[in-house]
Short mmCIF file of C-alpha atoms in Angstrom, two decimals:
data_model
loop_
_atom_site.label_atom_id
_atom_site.label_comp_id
_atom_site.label_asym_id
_atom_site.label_seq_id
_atom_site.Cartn_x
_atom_site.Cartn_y
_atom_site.Cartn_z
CA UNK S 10 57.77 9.54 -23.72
CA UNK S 11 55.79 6.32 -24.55
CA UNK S 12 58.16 3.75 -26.57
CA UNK S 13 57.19 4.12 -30.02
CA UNK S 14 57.63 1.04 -32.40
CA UNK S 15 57.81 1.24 -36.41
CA UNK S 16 55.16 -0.76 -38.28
CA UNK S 17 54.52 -0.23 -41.78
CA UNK S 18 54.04 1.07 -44.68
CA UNK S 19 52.68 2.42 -48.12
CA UNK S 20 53.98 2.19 -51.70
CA UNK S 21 56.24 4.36 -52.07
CA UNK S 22 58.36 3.96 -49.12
CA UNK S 23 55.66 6.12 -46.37
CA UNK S 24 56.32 4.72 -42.95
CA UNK S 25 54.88 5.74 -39.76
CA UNK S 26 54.94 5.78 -36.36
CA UNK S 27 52.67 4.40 -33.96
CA UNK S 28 52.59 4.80 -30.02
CA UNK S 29 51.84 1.54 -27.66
CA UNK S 30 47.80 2.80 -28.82
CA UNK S 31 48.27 1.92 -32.63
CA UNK S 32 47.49 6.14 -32.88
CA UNK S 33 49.53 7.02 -35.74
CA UNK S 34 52.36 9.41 -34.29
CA UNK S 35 53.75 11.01 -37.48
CA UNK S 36 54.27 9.94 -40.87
CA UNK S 37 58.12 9.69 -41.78
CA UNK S 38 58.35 11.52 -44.33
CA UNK S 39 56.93 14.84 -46.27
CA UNK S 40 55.01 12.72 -48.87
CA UNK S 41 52.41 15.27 -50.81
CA UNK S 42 50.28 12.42 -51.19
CA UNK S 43 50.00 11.67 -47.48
CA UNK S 44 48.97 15.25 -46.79
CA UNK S 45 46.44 15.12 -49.47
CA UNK S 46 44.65 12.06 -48.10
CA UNK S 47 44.86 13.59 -44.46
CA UNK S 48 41.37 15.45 -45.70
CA UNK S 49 39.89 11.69 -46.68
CA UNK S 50 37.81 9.26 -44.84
CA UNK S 51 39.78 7.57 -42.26
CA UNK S 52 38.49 4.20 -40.64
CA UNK S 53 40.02 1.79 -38.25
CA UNK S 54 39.66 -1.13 -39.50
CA UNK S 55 41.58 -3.64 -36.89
CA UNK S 56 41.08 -6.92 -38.70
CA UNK S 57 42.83 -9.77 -40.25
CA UNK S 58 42.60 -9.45 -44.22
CA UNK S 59 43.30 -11.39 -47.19
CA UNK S 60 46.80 -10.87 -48.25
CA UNK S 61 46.46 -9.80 -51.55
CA UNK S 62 43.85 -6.48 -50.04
CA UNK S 63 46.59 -3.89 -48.86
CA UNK S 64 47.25 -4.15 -52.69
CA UNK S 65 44.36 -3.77 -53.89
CA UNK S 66 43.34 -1.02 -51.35
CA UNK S 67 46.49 0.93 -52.06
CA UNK S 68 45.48 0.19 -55.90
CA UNK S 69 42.42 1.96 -55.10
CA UNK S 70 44.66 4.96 -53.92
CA UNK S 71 43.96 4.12 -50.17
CA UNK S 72 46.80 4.51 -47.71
CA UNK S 73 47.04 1.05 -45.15
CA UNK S 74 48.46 1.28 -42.04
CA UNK S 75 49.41 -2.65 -41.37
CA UNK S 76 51.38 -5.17 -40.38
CA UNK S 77 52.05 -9.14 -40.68
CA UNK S 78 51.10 -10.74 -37.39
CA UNK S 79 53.67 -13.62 -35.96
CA UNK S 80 52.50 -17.10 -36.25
CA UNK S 81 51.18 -17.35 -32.79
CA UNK S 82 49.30 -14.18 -32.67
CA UNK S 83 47.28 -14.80 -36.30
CA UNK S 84 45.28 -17.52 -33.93
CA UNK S 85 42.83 -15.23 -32.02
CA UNK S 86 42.44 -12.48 -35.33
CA UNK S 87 41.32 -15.98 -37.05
CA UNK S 88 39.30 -17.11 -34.42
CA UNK S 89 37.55 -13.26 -34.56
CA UNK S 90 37.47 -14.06 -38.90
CA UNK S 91 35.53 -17.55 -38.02
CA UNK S 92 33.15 -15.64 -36.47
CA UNK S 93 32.81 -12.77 -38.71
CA UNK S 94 32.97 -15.56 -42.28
CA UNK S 95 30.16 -17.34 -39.78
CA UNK S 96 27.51 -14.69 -39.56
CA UNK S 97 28.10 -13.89 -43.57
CA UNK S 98 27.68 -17.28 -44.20
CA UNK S 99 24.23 -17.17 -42.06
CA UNK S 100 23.67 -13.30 -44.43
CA UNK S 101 23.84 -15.54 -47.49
CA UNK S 102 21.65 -18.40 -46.59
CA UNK S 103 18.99 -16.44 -45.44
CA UNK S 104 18.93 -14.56 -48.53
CA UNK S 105 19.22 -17.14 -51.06
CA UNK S 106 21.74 -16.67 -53.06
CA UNK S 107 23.39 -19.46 -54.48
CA UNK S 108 26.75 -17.52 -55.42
CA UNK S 109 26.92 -15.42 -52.78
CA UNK S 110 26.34 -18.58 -50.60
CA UNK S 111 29.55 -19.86 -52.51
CA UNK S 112 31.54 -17.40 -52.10
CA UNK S 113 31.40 -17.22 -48.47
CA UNK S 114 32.03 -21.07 -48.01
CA UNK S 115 34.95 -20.77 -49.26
CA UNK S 116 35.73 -17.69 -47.48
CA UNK S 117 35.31 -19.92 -43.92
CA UNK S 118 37.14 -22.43 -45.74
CA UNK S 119 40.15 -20.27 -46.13
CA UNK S 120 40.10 -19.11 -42.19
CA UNK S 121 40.03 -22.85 -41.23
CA UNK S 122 42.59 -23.57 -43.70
CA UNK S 123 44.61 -20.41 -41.92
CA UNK S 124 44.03 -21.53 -38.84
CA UNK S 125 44.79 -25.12 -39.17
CA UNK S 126 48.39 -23.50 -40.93
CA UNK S 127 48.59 -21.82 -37.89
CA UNK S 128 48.56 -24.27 -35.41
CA UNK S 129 50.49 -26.36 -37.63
CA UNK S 130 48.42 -28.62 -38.37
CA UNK S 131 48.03 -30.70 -42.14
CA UNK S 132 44.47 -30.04 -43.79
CA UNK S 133 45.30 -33.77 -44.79
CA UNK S 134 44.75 -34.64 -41.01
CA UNK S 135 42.06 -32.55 -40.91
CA UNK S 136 40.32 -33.87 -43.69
CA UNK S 137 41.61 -37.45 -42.17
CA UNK S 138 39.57 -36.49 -38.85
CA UNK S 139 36.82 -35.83 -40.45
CA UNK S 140 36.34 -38.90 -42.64
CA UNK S 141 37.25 -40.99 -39.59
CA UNK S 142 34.75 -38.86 -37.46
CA UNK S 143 31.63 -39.79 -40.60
CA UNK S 144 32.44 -43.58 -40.37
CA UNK S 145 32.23 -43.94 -36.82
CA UNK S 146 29.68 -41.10 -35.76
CA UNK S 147 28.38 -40.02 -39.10
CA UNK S 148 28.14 -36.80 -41.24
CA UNK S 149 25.70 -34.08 -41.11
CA UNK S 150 23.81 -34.83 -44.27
CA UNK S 151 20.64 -36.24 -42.84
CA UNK S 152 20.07 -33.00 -41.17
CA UNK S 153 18.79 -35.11 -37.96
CA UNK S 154 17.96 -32.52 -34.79
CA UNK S 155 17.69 -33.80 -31.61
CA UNK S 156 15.20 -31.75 -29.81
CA UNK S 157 15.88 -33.43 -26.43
CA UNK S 158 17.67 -36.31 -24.64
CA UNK S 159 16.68 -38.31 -21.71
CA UNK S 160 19.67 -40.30 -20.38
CA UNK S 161 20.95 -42.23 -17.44
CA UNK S 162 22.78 -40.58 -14.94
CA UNK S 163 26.36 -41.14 -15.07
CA UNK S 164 26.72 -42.11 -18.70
CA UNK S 165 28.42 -40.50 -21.49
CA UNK S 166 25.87 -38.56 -22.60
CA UNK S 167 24.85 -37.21 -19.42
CA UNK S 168 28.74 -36.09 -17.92
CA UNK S 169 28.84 -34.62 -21.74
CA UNK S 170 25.38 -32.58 -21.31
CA UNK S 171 26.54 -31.86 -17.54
CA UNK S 172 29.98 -30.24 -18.86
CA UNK S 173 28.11 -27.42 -20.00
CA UNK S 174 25.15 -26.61 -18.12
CA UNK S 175 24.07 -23.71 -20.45
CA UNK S 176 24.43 -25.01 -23.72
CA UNK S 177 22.20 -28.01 -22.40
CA UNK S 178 20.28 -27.01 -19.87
CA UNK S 179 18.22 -29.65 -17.63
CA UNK S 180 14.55 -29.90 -18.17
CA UNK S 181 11.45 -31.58 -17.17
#
């Protein structure tokens, strides 16, 4: 028999089994509602959420399977959520729309906020790092592109470039 561990829940005290898989095993208890939404739409969803959205899925009159994730396992779900709040940032631009544009800033705001938490790490430092990082290097507001770089051999630029062969590739 595969070790089965408990994770939880739905309102109204439904808890459920899962094997080592995260397959749902049984449902502990003989809830009519569960059997009712056994003929629904089920999706695996597998992803880090907000923390207010089990409620207002469950508000809805879905019924979540989740679970809170330790401090040192949120890390690589957030990393996935940087991604994900990346590309819908990239949606927004290319289609213009101011709000929408808003909203998902501050949606990849909230991961890096979450993921600073999570390594422990002050969003005062962060912020600290990054004024620090505009007086000595400069911002991104000038939107300056370097297209190529031509350096001599051996200095910073070039073991920096040579680090990572295909991000910058050598050319001609």
């Amino acid at each position: 028999a595969a070790l089965l561990k408990l994770l939880r829940y739905r309102k109204g005290g439904v808890f459920f089994l899962y094997d080592n898989s995260q397959n749902v095993v049984k449902p502990q208890c003989n809830n009519k509602e569960y059997s009712q939404m056994s003929s629904a739409n089920h999706y695996k969803l597998n992803k880090l959420v907000r923390d207010k959205s089990v409620q207002r899925m469950e508000n809805e009159g879905a019924l979540v399977m989740w679970r809170e994730l330790e401090q040192p396992q949120r890390i690589p779900h957030l990393l996935k959520k940087l991604h994900e709040e990346q590309l819908e940032v990239q949606s927004a631009f290319s289609m213009g729309d101011k709000k929408n544009m808003t909203n998902e800033l501050s949606d990849l705001m909230d991961v890096i906020t979450a993921l600073a938490d999570a390594a422990d790490i002050k969003m005062e430092e962060v912020m600290a790092s990054s004024e620090d990082k505009k007086r000595t290097r400069g911002g991104f507001g000038r939107g300056i592109y370097v297209d190529k770089i031509i350096c001599p051999e051996g200095s910073t630029f070039d073991v920096y470039c040579a680090r990572d062969p295909e991000k910058y590739p050598l050319t001609n």
